[in-house]
Tab-separated table of C-alpha atoms in Angstrom:
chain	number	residue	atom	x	y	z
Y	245	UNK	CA	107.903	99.889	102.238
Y	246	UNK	CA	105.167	101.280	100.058
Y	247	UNK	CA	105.672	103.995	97.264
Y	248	UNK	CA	103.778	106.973	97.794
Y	249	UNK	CA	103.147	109.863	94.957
Y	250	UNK	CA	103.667	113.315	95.533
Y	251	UNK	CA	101.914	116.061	93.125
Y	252	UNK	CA	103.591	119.391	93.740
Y	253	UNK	CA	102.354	122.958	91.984
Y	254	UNK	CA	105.656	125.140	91.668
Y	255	UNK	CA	103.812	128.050	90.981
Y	256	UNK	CA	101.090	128.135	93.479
Y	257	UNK	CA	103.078	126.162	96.213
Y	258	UNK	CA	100.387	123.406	96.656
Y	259	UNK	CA	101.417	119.997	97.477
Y	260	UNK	CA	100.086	116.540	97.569
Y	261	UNK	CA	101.466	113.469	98.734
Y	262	UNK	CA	99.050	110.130	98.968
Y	263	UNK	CA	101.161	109.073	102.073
Y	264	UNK	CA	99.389	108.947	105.579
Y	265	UNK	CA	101.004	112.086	106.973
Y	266	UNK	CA	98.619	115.176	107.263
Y	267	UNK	CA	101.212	117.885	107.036
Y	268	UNK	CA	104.676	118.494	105.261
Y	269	UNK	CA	105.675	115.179	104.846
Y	270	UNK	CA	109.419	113.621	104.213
Y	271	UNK	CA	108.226	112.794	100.711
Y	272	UNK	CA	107.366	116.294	99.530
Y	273	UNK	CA	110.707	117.559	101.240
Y	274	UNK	CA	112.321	114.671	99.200
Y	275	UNK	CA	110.919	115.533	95.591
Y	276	UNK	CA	111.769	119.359	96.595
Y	277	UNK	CA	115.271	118.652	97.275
Y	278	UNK	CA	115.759	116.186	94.272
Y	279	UNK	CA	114.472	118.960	91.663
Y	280	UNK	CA	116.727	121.321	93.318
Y	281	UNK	CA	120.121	119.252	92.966
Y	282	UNK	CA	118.392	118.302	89.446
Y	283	UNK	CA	121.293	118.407	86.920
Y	284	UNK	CA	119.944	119.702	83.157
Y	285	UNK	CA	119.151	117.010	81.131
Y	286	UNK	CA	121.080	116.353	78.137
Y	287	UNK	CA	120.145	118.121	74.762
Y	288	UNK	CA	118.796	115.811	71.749
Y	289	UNK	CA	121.786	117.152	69.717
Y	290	UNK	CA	124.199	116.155	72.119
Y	291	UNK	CA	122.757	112.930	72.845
Y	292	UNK	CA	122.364	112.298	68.760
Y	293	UNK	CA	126.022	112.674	68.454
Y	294	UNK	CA	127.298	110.829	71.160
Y	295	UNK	CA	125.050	107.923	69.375
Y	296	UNK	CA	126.111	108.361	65.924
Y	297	UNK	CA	129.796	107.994	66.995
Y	298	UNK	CA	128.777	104.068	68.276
Y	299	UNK	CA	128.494	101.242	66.184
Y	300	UNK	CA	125.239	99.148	65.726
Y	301	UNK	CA	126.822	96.260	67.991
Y	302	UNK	CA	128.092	98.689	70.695
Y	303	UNK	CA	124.627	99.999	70.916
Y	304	UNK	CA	123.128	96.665	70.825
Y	305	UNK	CA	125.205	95.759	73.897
Y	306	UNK	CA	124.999	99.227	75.660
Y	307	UNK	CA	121.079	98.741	75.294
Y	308	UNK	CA	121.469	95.043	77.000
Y	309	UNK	CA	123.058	96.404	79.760
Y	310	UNK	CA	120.553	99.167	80.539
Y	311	UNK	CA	118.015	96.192	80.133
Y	312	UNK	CA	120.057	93.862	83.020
Y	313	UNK	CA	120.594	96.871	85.469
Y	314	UNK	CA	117.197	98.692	84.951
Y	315	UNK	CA	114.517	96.096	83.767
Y	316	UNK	CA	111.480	98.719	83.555
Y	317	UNK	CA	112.791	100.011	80.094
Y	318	UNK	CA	111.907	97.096	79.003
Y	319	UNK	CA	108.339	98.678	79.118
Y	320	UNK	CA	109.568	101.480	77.086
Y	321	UNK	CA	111.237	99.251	74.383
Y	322	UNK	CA	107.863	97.401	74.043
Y	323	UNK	CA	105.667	100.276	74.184
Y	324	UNK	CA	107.332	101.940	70.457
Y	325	UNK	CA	105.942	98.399	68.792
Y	326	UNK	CA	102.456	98.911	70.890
Y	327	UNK	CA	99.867	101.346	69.913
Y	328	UNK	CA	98.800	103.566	73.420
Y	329	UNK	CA	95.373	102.422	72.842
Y	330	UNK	CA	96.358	98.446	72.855
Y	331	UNK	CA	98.565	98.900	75.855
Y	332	UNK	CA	96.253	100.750	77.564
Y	333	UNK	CA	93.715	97.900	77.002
Y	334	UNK	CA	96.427	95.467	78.029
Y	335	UNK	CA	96.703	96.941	81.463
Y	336	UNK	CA	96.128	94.535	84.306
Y	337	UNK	CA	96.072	94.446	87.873
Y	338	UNK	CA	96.519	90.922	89.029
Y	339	UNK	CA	96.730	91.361	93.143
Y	340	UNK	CA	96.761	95.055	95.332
Y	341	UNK	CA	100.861	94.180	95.685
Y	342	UNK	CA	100.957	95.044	92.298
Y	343	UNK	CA	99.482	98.530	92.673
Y	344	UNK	CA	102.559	100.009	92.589
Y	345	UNK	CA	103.871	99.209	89.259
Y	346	UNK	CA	100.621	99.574	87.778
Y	347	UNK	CA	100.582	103.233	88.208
Y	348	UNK	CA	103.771	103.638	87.055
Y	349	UNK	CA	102.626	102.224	84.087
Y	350	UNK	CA	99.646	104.357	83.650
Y	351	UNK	CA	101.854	107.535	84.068
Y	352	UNK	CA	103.791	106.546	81.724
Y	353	UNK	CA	101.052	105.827	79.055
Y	354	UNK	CA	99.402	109.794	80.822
Y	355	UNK	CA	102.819	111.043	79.403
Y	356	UNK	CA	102.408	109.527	75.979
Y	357	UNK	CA	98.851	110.103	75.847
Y	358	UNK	CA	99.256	114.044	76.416
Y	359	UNK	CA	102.028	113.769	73.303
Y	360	UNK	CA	99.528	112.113	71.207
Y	361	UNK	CA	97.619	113.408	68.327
Y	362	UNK	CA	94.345	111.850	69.718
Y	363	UNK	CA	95.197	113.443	73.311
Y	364	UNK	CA	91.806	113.799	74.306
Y	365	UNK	CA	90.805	110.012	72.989
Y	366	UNK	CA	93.653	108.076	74.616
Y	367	UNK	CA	93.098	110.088	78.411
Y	368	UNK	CA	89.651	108.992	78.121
Y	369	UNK	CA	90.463	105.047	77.355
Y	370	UNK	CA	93.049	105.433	80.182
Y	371	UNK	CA	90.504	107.260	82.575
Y	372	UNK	CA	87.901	104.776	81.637
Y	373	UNK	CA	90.280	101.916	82.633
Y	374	UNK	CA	91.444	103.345	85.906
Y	375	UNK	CA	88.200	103.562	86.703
Y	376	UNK	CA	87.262	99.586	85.878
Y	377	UNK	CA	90.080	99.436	87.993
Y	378	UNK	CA	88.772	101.579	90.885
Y	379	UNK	CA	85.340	100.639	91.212
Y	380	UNK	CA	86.394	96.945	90.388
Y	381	UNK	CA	89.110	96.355	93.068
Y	382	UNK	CA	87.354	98.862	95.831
Y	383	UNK	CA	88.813	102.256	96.163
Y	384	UNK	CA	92.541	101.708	94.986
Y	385	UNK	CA	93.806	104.956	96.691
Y	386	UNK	CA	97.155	104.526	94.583
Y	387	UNK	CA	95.191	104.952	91.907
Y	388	UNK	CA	93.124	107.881	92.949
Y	389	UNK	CA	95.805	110.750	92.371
Y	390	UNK	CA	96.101	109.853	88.663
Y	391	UNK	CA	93.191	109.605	88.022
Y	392	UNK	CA	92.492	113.121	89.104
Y	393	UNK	CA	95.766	114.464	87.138
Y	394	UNK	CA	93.644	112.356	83.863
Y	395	UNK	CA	90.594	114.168	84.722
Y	396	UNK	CA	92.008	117.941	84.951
Y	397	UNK	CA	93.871	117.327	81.837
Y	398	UNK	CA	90.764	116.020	80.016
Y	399	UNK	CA	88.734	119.456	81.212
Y	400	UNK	CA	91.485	121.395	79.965
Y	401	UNK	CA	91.656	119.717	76.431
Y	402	UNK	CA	87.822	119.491	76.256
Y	403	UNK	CA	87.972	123.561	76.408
Y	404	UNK	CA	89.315	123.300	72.390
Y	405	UNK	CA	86.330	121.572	71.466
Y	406	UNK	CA	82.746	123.278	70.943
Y	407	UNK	CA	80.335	123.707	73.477
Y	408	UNK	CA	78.245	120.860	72.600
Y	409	UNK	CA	80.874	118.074	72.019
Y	410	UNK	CA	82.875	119.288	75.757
Y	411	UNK	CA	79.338	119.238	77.542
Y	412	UNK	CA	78.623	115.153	75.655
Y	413	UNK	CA	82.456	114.644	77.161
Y	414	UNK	CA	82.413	115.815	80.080
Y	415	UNK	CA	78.594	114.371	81.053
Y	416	UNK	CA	79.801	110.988	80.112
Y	417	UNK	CA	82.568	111.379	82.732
Y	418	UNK	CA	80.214	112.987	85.610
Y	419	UNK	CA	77.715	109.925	84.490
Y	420	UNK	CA	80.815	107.159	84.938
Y	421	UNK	CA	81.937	108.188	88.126
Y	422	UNK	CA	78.805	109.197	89.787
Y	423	UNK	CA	79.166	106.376	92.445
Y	424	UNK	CA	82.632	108.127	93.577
Y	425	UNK	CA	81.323	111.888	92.937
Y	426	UNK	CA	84.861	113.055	94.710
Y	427	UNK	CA	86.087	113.179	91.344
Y	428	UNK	CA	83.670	115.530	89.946
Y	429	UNK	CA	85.739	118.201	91.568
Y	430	UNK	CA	88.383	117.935	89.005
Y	431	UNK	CA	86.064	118.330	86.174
Y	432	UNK	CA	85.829	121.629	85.125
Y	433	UNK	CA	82.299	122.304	83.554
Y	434	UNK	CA	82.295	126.112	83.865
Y	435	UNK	CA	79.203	127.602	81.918
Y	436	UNK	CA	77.541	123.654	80.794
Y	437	UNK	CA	74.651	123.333	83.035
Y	438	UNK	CA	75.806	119.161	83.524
Y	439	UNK	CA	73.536	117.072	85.021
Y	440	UNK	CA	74.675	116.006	88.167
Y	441	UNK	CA	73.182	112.763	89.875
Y	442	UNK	CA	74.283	111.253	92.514
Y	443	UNK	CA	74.121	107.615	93.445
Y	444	UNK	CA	72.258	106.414	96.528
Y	445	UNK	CA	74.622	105.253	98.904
């Protein structure tokens, strides 16, 4: 079985899932019913004094066995050594069966990234590599719906800069994906005049 990613907008009731299925699909009905039965997170306070209560060798063996029964935290331990930048460089697709856990990985580093006091530099070095990527390994759909979510949240950001430095942006985007134009539609260039040119297909 293949994972599939579902995008859903709570407040407009748009939904997205990069599954086959051209209607309301098992997967959306899924994440719906999941958020419902969500149960609240726990507070940082709460969690800070349930920590402060262990010793440095219980936590040392607590964090082991998190390790053994969930290996993808490893990925988080590493990443707090990492700068985003390096690991975004770092990112490699070896073979399409990997596809999977390589957008995992770059929503993870999207999370970080939007954190980040260079938002709008680190969404660009990840956009820029999911596009090397894209055009490298032919159309990874997978890929596709992040890469959109990277885009949007670039056009948003870019809206806090001036007029000149958004329009330099947000060209050098519509000029680096102009073989797969699709994605211009998640650029949002509202009053810029771009230049849009399209490949010859």
């Amino acid at each position: 079985s293949r994972n599939y990613r579902v995008r859903i907008n709570l407040k407009t009731g748009n939904f997205k899932c990069t599954c086959p299925c051209e209607f309301n699909c098992k997967h959306v009905v899924a994440v719906l019913l999941a958020l419902k039965e969500k149960k609240p997170s726990m507070r940082k306070d709460e969690i800070d004094t349930i920590l402060k209560r262990k010793s440095r060798e219980e936590l040392i063996d607590i964090l082991k066995k998190m390790l053994i029964s969930e290996p993808r935290l490893k990925k988080i331990i590493n990443s707090t050594v990492q700068d985003i930048n390096e690991r975004i460089e770092n990112l490699e697709l070896s073979d399409e069966e990997d596809i999977d856990s390589l957008v995992d990985e770059i929503d993870g580093l999207y999370e970080e990234c939007i954190k980040s006091d260079k938002q709008i530099a680190n969404l660009l070095s990840l956009f820029k590599k999911c596009f090397l990527f894209y055009s490298e390994y032919g159309d990874v759909e997978p890929l596709e719906e992040s890469m959109f979510i990277i885009l949007e949240r670039i056009s948003k950001e870019a809206k806090k800069l001036s007029k000149d430095k958004r329009k330099a942006l947000l060209q050098e985007l519509v000029d680096l994906t102009r073989e797969y134009d699709f994605f211009w539609d998640s650029i949002d260039d509202a009053g810029l005049r771009l230049k849009y040119v399209r490949t010859a297909r």
